[in-house]
């Protein structure tokens, strides 16, 4: 149950102090600010720097990202060279390939990784996948697994705000044994609900919209964001100033979320995103959308009022708190409420039933938090900030792309953007940003641990299929992806599967689409289908999670297929071969015959996804539950 909290200090300050929300007569410059200014959760009004343009068209990458990618290519080539030299590639002229990449580094493959949503379960199993492909982890080097650029999810925020440490060091810094939603005496690595509500109060007092996700973002931050007090002073744009980012030693992080608009369908007065909703993305450089407004704006200045591309009332910094941006990507409060109000018959996430024809909104779903907890937090927001459920329900940010009727022929765009969890669009794996032609990504590892398949919370490919349908609707090159029923019936839920190897099995019938390796979290050496909101994990928990992910990425340390490392290498280089005037080797043809989707579908009614351990089928799920390491439940403890 929610702790019984009292608010004399917080409410007393709010009642006794008249909040002056007017801008000061003379705004400070950014150079005037000190570390103390950033230690508050409140955004800071500053004088606007000189810029030729605040809002740019989404016609390509920003100058900042283009230059960063250009600087990243030599580092990728260095790692790719070491990786390919360790492989036993037959009938492949590696020397010629590497020489031609060296001559024109623009042809170096652009590689991505996308980790699905799914709260702590996906965050930690996805972290295991990161570790398995990190060449700083010695077994990964021995198993010849490459290092990728990365996009998506909670662990990525940890990876970049901690300045790209080794995965083991990052997990140690997270203190995963602590349940962050529980009132605790550990004031270094966690905080009480009361403390976190007091932390976010200055943002409300400064006149900015506050939502329940500000609070959840602070809970997440005490684990996944670097810096004192749960990364209170850490901003997303500040990542661009970290040494490993400046020196191109870490991947470019990317998050995304769909937009709600006034015309969206609602249940119980609560809106849900349309299937064709605009998807917004944000990096340390920019926030914006390739659909919808098709415009981008500097992340650093998010929070300021803009009309027709120009600032109103000065500029704002410190709005893009890493914790808030993390909470913004996980804003599912609307679905949780709908689910609770409807007695679990509405508000389903991308955990879909798979009996064909597959409905867009089925009744099978990941469990959300209980109504008592949702109502408890709503009551606290009402007491502390006088905010009703409707006022605090959604993440709402000042819209930098707002327009007014003063501009001839302009379309009226809302003054605020309302963003929600991408699971609500059946796209829990953040693939949309990585799939944009402007980024030219050649290969993506899509790690899925979203618990699509009821009742055991394994996966069925729903999110990959959902992005394919969205890409098809928007005309963006993407591999053709079959139905979730096919994933189950053809066993793509437990074995690695490539999509897009054959250019004829892409939407555009050419190599513009990336090759995507789908890896759904599966039981190789351990059953890791944890509840999404199990938030505390023992050292033993983490050991089995990391080992299981390594066994999956390495295919049982090579015991399931000794040639798997070479097959993975074939997919990594495939899209770049034509660019350097080379052809696929016979070895790669054999590999693609084994691991690439062949275009066949099986939409027959599938059974439950209930796999045995791949490396030890005799060890049952029931036995694991009886004897395996267990952890605490977040919602039960809060």
CSV table of N, CA, C and O in Angstrom, one decimal, residues 229-271:
chain,number,residue,atom,x,y,z
A,229,UNK,N,21.7,12.9,-5.7
A,229,UNK,CA,20.2,13.1,-5.5
A,229,UNK,C,19.4,12.6,-6.7
A,229,UNK,O,18.6,13.2,-7.2
A,230,UNK,N,19.8,11.3,-7.1
A,230,UNK,CA,19.1,10.8,-8.2
A,230,UNK,C,19.3,11.5,-9.5
A,230,UNK,O,18.3,11.7,-10.3
A,231,UNK,N,20.5,12.0,-9.7
A,231,UNK,CA,20.7,12.8,-10.9
A,231,UNK,C,19.9,14.0,-11.1
A,231,UNK,O,19.6,14.4,-12.2
A,232,UNK,N,19.7,14.7,-9.9
A,232,UNK,CA,18.8,15.9,-10.0
A,232,UNK,C,19.3,17.0,-10.9
A,232,UNK,O,18.6,17.6,-11.6
A,233,UNK,N,20.6,17.2,-11.0
A,233,UNK,CA,21.2,18.2,-11.8
A,233,UNK,C,21.5,17.7,-13.3
A,233,UNK,O,21.9,18.5,-14.1
A,234,UNK,N,21.2,16.5,-13.6
A,234,UNK,CA,21.6,15.9,-14.9
A,234,UNK,C,20.6,16.2,-15.9
A,234,UNK,O,19.4,15.9,-15.7
A,235,UNK,N,21.0,16.8,-17.0
A,235,UNK,CA,20.1,17.1,-18.1
A,235,UNK,C,20.4,16.2,-19.3
A,235,UNK,O,21.6,15.8,-19.4
A,236,UNK,N,19.5,16.0,-20.2
A,236,UNK,CA,19.8,15.2,-21.4
A,236,UNK,C,20.7,15.9,-22.3
A,236,UNK,O,21.7,15.3,-22.8
A,237,UNK,N,20.5,17.2,-22.5
A,237,UNK,CA,21.4,17.9,-23.4
A,237,UNK,C,22.8,18.0,-22.8
A,237,UNK,O,23.8,18.1,-23.6
A,238,UNK,N,23.0,17.8,-21.5
A,238,UNK,CA,24.3,17.8,-20.9
A,238,UNK,C,25.1,16.6,-21.3
A,238,UNK,O,26.4,16.6,-21.1
A,239,UNK,N,24.5,15.5,-21.8
A,239,UNK,CA,25.2,14.4,-22.2
A,239,UNK,C,26.2,14.7,-23.3
A,239,UNK,O,27.3,14.2,-23.4
A,240,UNK,N,25.8,15.7,-24.1
A,240,UNK,CA,26.7,16.1,-25.2
A,240,UNK,C,28.0,16.7,-24.8
A,240,UNK,O,29.0,16.8,-25.5
A,241,UNK,N,28.1,17.1,-23.5
A,241,UNK,CA,29.3,17.6,-22.9
A,241,UNK,C,30.2,16.6,-22.3
A,241,UNK,O,31.3,16.9,-21.8
A,242,UNK,N,29.7,15.4,-22.1
A,242,UNK,CA,30.5,14.3,-21.5
A,242,UNK,C,31.6,13.9,-22.4
A,242,UNK,O,31.5,13.8,-23.6
A,243,UNK,N,32.7,13.5,-21.7
A,243,UNK,CA,34.0,13.2,-22.5
A,243,UNK,C,33.8,12.1,-23.5
A,243,UNK,O,34.2,12.2,-24.7
A,244,UNK,N,33.2,11.0,-23.1
A,244,UNK,CA,33.0,9.9,-24.1
A,244,UNK,C,32.1,10.2,-25.2
A,244,UNK,O,32.2,9.6,-26.3
A,245,UNK,N,31.1,11.1,-25.0
A,245,UNK,CA,30.3,11.5,-26.1
A,245,UNK,C,31.0,12.4,-27.0
A,245,UNK,O,31.0,12.3,-28.2
A,246,UNK,N,31.7,13.4,-26.4
A,246,UNK,CA,32.5,14.4,-27.3
A,246,UNK,C,33.5,13.7,-28.1
A,246,UNK,O,33.8,14.0,-29.3
A,247,UNK,N,34.1,12.6,-27.6
A,247,UNK,CA,35.1,11.9,-28.3
A,247,UNK,C,34.6,10.7,-29.1
A,247,UNK,O,35.4,9.9,-29.6
A,248,UNK,N,33.3,10.6,-29.2
A,248,UNK,CA,32.6,9.7,-30.1
A,248,UNK,C,32.9,8.2,-29.6
A,248,UNK,O,32.9,7.3,-30.4
A,249,UNK,N,33.0,8.0,-28.3
A,249,UNK,CA,33.3,6.7,-27.8
A,249,UNK,C,32.0,6.0,-27.3
A,249,UNK,O,32.1,4.8,-26.9
A,250,UNK,N,30.9,6.7,-27.3
A,250,UNK,CA,29.7,6.1,-27.0
A,250,UNK,C,28.7,6.2,-28.1
A,250,UNK,O,28.8,7.0,-29.0
A,251,UNK,N,27.6,5.4,-28.1
A,251,UNK,CA,26.6,5.5,-29.1
A,251,UNK,C,25.7,6.8,-28.9
A,251,UNK,O,25.8,7.4,-27.8
A,252,UNK,N,25.0,7.1,-29.9
A,252,UNK,CA,24.0,8.2,-29.9
A,252,UNK,C,22.7,7.7,-29.3
A,252,UNK,O,22.1,6.9,-29.9
A,253,UNK,N,22.3,8.2,-28.1
A,253,UNK,CA,21.0,7.7,-27.5
A,253,UNK,C,19.8,8.4,-28.2
A,253,UNK,O,19.9,9.5,-28.6
A,254,UNK,N,18.7,7.7,-28.2
A,254,UNK,CA,17.5,8.2,-28.8
A,254,UNK,C,16.3,7.6,-28.0
A,254,UNK,O,16.3,6.4,-27.7
A,255,UNK,N,15.3,8.4,-27.7
A,255,UNK,CA,14.1,8.0,-27.1
A,255,UNK,C,12.9,8.5,-28.0
A,255,UNK,O,13.0,9.4,-28.8
A,256,UNK,N,11.7,7.9,-27.8
A,256,UNK,CA,10.6,8.3,-28.6
A,256,UNK,C,9.3,8.0,-27.9
A,256,UNK,O,9.2,7.2,-27.0
A,257,UNK,N,8.2,8.8,-28.3
A,257,UNK,CA,6.9,8.6,-27.7
A,257,UNK,C,5.9,9.2,-28.7
A,257,UNK,O,6.1,10.2,-29.4
A,258,UNK,N,4.6,8.6,-28.7
A,258,UNK,CA,3.6,9.2,-29.6
A,258,UNK,C,2.8,10.3,-29.0
A,258,UNK,O,2.8,10.5,-27.8
A,259,UNK,N,2.2,11.1,-29.8
A,259,UNK,CA,1.5,12.3,-29.4
A,259,UNK,C,0.0,12.0,-29.3
A,259,UNK,O,-0.6,11.3,-30.1
A,260,UNK,N,-0.6,12.5,-28.2
A,260,UNK,CA,-2.1,12.6,-28.1
A,260,UNK,C,-2.6,13.9,-28.6
A,260,UNK,O,-1.9,14.9,-28.4
A,261,UNK,N,-3.7,13.9,-29.3
A,261,UNK,CA,-4.4,15.1,-29.7
A,261,UNK,C,-5.8,15.1,-29.3
A,261,UNK,O,-6.4,14.1,-28.9
A,262,UNK,N,-6.5,16.3,-29.3
A,262,UNK,CA,-7.8,16.4,-28.8
A,262,UNK,C,-8.8,15.5,-29.4
A,262,UNK,O,-9.8,15.1,-28.8
A,263,UNK,N,-8.6,15.1,-30.7
A,263,UNK,CA,-9.6,14.3,-31.4
A,263,UNK,C,-9.4,12.8,-31.2
A,263,UNK,O,-10.2,12.0,-31.7
A,264,UNK,N,-8.5,12.4,-30.4
A,264,UNK,CA,-8.2,11.0,-30.2
A,264,UNK,C,-9.4,10.3,-29.4
A,264,UNK,O,-10.1,11.0,-28.6
A,265,UNK,N,-9.6,9.0,-29.7
A,265,UNK,CA,-10.6,8.3,-29.0
A,265,UNK,C,-10.3,8.3,-27.5
A,265,UNK,O,-9.2,8.2,-27.0
A,266,UNK,N,-11.4,8.3,-26.7
A,266,UNK,CA,-11.2,8.3,-25.2
A,266,UNK,C,-12.1,7.3,-24.6
A,266,UNK,O,-13.2,6.9,-25.2
A,267,UNK,N,-11.7,6.8,-23.5
A,267,UNK,CA,-12.5,5.9,-22.6
A,267,UNK,C,-12.5,6.4,-21.2
A,267,UNK,O,-11.4,6.8,-20.7
A,268,UNK,N,-13.7,6.5,-20.6
A,268,UNK,CA,-13.8,7.2,-19.3
A,268,UNK,C,-13.2,8.6,-19.3
A,268,UNK,O,-12.7,9.0,-18.3
A,269,UNK,N,-13.3,9.2,-20.5
A,269,UNK,CA,-12.7,10.6,-20.6
A,269,UNK,C,-11.2,10.6,-20.7
A,269,UNK,O,-10.6,11.7,-20.6
A,270,UNK,N,-10.6,9.5,-20.9
A,270,UNK,CA,-9.1,9.4,-21.0
A,270,UNK,C,-8.7,9.0,-22.4
A,270,UNK,O,-9.2,8.0,-22.9
A,271,UNK,N,-7.8,9.8,-23.0
A,271,UNK,CA,-7.5,9.6,-24.4
A,271,UNK,C,-6.4,8.5,-24.6
A,271,UNK,O,-5.6,8.3,-23.7
